[in-house]
XYZ file of C-alpha atoms in Angstrom:
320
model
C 94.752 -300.390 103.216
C 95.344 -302.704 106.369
C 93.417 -303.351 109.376
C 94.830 -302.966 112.650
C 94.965 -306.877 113.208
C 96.651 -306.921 109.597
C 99.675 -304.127 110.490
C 100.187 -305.598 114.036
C 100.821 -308.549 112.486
C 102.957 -307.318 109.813
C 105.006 -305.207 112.536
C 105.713 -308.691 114.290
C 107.487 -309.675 110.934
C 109.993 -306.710 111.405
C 113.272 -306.121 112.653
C 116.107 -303.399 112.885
C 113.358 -300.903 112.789
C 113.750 -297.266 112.195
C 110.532 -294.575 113.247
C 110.146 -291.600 111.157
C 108.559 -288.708 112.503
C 107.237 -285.196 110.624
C 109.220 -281.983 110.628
C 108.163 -279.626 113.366
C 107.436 -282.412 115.590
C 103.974 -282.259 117.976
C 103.207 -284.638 120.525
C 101.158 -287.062 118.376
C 104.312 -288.185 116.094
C 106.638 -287.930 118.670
C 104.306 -290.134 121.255
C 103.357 -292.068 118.777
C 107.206 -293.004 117.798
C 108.251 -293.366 120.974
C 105.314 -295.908 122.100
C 105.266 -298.055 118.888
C 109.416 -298.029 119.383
C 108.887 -299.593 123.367
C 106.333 -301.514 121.989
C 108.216 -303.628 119.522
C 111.391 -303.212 121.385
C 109.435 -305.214 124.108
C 108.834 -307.788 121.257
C 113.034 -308.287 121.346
C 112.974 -305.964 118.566
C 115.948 -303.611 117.422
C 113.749 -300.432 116.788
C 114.823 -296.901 116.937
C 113.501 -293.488 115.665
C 115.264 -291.273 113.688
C 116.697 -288.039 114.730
C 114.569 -285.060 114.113
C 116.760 -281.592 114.607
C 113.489 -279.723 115.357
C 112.487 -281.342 118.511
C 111.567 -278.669 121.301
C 112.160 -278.570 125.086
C 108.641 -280.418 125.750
C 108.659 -282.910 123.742
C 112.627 -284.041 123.588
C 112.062 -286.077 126.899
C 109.808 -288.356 124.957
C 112.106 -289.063 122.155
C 115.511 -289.243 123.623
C 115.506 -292.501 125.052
C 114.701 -293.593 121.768
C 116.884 -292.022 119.373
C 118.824 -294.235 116.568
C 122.593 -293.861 116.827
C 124.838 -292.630 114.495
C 125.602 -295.291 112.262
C 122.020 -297.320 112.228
C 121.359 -298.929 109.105
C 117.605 -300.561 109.018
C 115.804 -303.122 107.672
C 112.434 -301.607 108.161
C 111.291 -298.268 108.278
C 107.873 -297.265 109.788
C 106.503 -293.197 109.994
C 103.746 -292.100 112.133
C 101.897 -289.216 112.229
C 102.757 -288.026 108.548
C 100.375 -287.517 105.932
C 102.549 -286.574 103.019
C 106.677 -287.354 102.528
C 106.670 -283.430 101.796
C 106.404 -283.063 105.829
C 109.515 -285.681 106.032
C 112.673 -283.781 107.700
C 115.505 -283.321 105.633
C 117.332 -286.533 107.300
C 114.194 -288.696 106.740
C 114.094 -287.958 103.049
C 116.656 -290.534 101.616
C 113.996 -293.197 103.128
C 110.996 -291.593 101.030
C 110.785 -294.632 99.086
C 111.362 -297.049 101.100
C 108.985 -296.523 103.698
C 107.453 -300.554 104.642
C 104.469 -298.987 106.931
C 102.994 -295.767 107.008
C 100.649 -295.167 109.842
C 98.459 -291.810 110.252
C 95.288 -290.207 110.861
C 95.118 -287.357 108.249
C 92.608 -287.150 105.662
C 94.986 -285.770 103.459
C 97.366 -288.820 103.748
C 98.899 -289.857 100.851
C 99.251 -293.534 101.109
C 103.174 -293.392 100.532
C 104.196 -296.439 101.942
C 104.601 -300.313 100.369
C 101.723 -301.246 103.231
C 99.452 -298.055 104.781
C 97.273 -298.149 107.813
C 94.827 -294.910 108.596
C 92.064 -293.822 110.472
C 90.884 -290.241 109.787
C 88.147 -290.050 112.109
C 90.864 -290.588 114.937
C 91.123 -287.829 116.726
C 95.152 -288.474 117.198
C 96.915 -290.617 115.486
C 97.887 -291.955 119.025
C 94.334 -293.746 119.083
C 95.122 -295.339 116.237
C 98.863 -296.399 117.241
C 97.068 -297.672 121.038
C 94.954 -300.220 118.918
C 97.607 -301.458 117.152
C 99.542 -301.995 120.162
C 96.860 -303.470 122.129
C 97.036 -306.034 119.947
C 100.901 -306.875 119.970
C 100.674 -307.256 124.145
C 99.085 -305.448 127.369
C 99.463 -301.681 127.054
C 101.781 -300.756 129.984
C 102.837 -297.568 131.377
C 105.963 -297.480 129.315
C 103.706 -296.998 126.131
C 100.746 -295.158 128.416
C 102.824 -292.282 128.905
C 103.932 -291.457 125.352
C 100.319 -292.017 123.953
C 98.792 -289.502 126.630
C 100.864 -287.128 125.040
C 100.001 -287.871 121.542
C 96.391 -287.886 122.198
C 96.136 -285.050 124.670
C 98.460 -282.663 122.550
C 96.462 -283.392 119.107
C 92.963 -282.624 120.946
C 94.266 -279.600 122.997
C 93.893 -281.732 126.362
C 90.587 -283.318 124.925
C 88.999 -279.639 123.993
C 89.395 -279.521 120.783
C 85.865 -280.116 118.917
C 87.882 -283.929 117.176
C 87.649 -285.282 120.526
C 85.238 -288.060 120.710
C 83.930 -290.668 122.872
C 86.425 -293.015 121.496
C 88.970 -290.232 122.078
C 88.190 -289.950 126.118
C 87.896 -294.379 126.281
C 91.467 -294.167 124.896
C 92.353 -291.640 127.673
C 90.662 -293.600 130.781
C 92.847 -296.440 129.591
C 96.085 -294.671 129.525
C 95.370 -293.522 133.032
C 94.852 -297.237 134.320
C 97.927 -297.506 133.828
C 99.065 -295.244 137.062
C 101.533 -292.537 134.456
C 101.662 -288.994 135.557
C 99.386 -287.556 133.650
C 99.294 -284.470 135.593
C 102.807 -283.403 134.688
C 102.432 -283.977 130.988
C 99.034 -281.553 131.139
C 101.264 -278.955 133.646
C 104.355 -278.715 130.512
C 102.091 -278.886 127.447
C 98.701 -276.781 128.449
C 99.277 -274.983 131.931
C 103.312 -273.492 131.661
C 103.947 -270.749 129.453
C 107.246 -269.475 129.277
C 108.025 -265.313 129.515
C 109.185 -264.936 126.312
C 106.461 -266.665 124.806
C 104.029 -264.805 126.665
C 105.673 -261.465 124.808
C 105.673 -263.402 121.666
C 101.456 -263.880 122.144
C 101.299 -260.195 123.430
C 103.086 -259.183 119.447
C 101.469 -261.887 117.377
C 97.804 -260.728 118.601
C 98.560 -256.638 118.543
C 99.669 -257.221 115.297
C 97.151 -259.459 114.397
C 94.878 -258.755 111.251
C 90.802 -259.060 110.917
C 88.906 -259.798 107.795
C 85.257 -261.232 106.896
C 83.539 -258.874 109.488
C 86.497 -260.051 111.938
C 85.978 -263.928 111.631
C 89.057 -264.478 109.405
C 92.183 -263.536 111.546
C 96.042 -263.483 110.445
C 98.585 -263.638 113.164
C 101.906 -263.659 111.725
C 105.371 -264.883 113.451
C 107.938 -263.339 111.325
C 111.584 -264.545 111.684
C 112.817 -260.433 113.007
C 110.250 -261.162 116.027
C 111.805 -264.517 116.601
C 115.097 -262.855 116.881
C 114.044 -259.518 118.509
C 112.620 -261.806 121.943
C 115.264 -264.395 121.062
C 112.265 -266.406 121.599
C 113.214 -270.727 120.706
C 111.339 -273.210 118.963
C 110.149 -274.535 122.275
C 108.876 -270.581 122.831
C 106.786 -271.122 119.591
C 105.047 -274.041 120.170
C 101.610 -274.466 119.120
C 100.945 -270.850 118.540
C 98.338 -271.739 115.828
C 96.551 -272.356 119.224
C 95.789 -268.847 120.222
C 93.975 -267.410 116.747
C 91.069 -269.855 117.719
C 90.044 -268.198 121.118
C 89.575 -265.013 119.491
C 86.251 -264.458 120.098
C 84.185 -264.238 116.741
C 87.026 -266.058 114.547
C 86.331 -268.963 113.194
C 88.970 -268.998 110.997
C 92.747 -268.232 111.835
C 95.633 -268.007 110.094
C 99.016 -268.400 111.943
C 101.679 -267.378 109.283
C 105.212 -268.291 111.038
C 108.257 -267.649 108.856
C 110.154 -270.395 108.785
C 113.212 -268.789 106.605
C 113.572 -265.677 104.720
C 110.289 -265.309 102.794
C 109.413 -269.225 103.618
C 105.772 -269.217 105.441
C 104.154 -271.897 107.644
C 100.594 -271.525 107.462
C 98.738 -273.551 109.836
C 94.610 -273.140 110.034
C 92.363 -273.740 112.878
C 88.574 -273.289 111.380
C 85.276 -274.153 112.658
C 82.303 -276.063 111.010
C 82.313 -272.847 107.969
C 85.712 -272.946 106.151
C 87.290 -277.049 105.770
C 91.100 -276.009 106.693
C 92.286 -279.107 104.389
C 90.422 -278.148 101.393
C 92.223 -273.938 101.812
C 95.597 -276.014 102.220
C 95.388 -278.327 99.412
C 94.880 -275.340 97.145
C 98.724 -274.596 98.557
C 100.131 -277.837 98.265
C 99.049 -278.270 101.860
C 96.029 -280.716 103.772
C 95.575 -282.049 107.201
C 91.891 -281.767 108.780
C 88.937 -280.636 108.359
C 89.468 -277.660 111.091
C 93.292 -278.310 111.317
C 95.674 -277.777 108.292
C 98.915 -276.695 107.189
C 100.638 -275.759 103.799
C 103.842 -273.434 103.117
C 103.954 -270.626 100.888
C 107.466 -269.418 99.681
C 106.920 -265.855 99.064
C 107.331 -262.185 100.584
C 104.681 -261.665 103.544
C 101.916 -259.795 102.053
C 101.949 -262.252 98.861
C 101.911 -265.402 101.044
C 99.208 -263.301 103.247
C 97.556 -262.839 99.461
C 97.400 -266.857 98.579
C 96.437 -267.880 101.812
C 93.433 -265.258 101.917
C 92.602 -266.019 98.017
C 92.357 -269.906 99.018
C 89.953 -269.276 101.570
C 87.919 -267.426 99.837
C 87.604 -269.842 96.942
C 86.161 -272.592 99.742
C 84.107 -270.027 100.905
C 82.602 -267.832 98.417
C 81.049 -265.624 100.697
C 83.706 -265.027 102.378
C 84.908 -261.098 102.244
C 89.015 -260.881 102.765
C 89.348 -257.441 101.257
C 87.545 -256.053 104.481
């Protein structure tokens, strides 16, 4: 495993570079892409990141400027933010084995690539990307702006219980840098569209209680979707809202993803590990933030997600 002096210096040696981020992009791979990609571009780099299909409204403006043309054939390829090549996108698959530097945060990660970096206490994976630049040249705006994102997305605008000391020092030095900071907090935490405020109005009356009410199931089936013809950018984050339930400390955001394909993401406290319920799925991520997918009908996926958390936590009750 590298140090951050070791993968700065082995992203100096690299050229015609291609970014890879994780399907259903968030602000920490996309930010983290996009400032590693200014970053070595400022080096006289070629560096681009790879098209990902399921960008949404808030975070495209990040990853436009960015974006590899049609026809880019690299040398190098780098991911960030990904902790398994199971979350590639279908497009970043055909570089599975070739990635040269894999950089992430996740205690799940796999260590997929010929030379890995991570840093699972990192509350983002930005923090660990800001070091890493630090040390190729001064961290400007161009690369502030992008890294406020990752790290303010991944710790729900720092408060999220991974948000540390180190976390916030990160932050204050972002903001030395004179970016606009406030509109980045005013799109991602204070602007709700209509339709996804009808979208959090069905998920939670339909939502389901179990272990004296501090297991909750919120489920996004594809027919709502397409009843609000609500967007991806609509559904953002919406493994968010289970968590201020008061009581819960564990919820369960199932969001259909195809016919019969579920999304389970987990937001836990200190009592149920998230990653250790997901890896029991195929899944992982952090200790109170995880994601696997099931492939089955609704209440059988509901089933294997319930069953996993109860084998983490025997005492848990899901049958009531």
């Amino acid at each position: 495993m590298l140090t951050v002096t070791q993968a700065a210096e082995l992203l100096r040696t690299f050229d015609n570079v291609l970014i890879l981020t994780h399907v259903r992009p968030d602000g920490d791979t996309v930010g983290c892409a996009a400032a590693l990609c200014a970053g070595l571009r400022r080096l006289g780099k070629t560096a681009y990141l790879l098209p990902n299909p399921e960008l949404t409204d808030t975070t495209a403006p990040y990853f436009r400027p960015y974006e590899a043309p049609e026809g880019f054939t690299p040398d190098k390829v780098v991911s960030t933010d990904i902790a398994t090549v199971g979350l590639f996108p279908e497009n970043a698959k055909p570089y599975a084995d070739r990635v040269d530097l894999a950089i992430d945060h996740h205690p799940s990660f796999e260590s997929f690539g010929r030379e890995n970096i991570v840093r699972p206490e990192a509350a983002a994976c930005g923090e660990l990307i800001y070091d890493i630049l630090a040390q190729l040249g001064p961290i400007t705006a161009e690369l502030a702006l992008p890294l406020y994102v990752a790290v303010s997305t991944d710790t729900g605008c720092f408060a999220y219980a991974n948000t540390t000391a180190q976390t916030h020092a990160v932050a204050a030095a972002l903001l030395r840098t004179g970016i606009d900071y406030q509109t980045v907090n005013k799109v991602f935490f204070r602007t709700k569209s209509r339709k996804r405020m009808q979208l959090e109005a069905a998920i939670l009356n339909d939502c389901e209680f179990y272990d004296h009410d501090r297991v909750a199931v919120l489920s996004v089936p594809l027919s709502l979707m397409e009843r609000l013809q609500a967007t991806e950018t609509d559904a953002e984050d919406l493994s968010a809202l289970g968590p201020q339930i008061e009581g819960v400390d564990c919820a369960i955001t199932m969001r259909e993803l195809r016919p019969d394909v579920w999304k389970m993401s987990l937001r836990t406290g200190e009592r149920v590990n998230a990653t250790e319920v997901c890896r029991l799925l195929g899944g992982g991520g952090h200790a109170a933030a995880a994601g696997c997918t099931v492939e089955a009908p609704w209440a059988e996926a509901k089933r294997q997600i319930l069953a996993a958390v109860a084998q983490v936590v025997p005492d848990c009750r899901v049958d009531s």
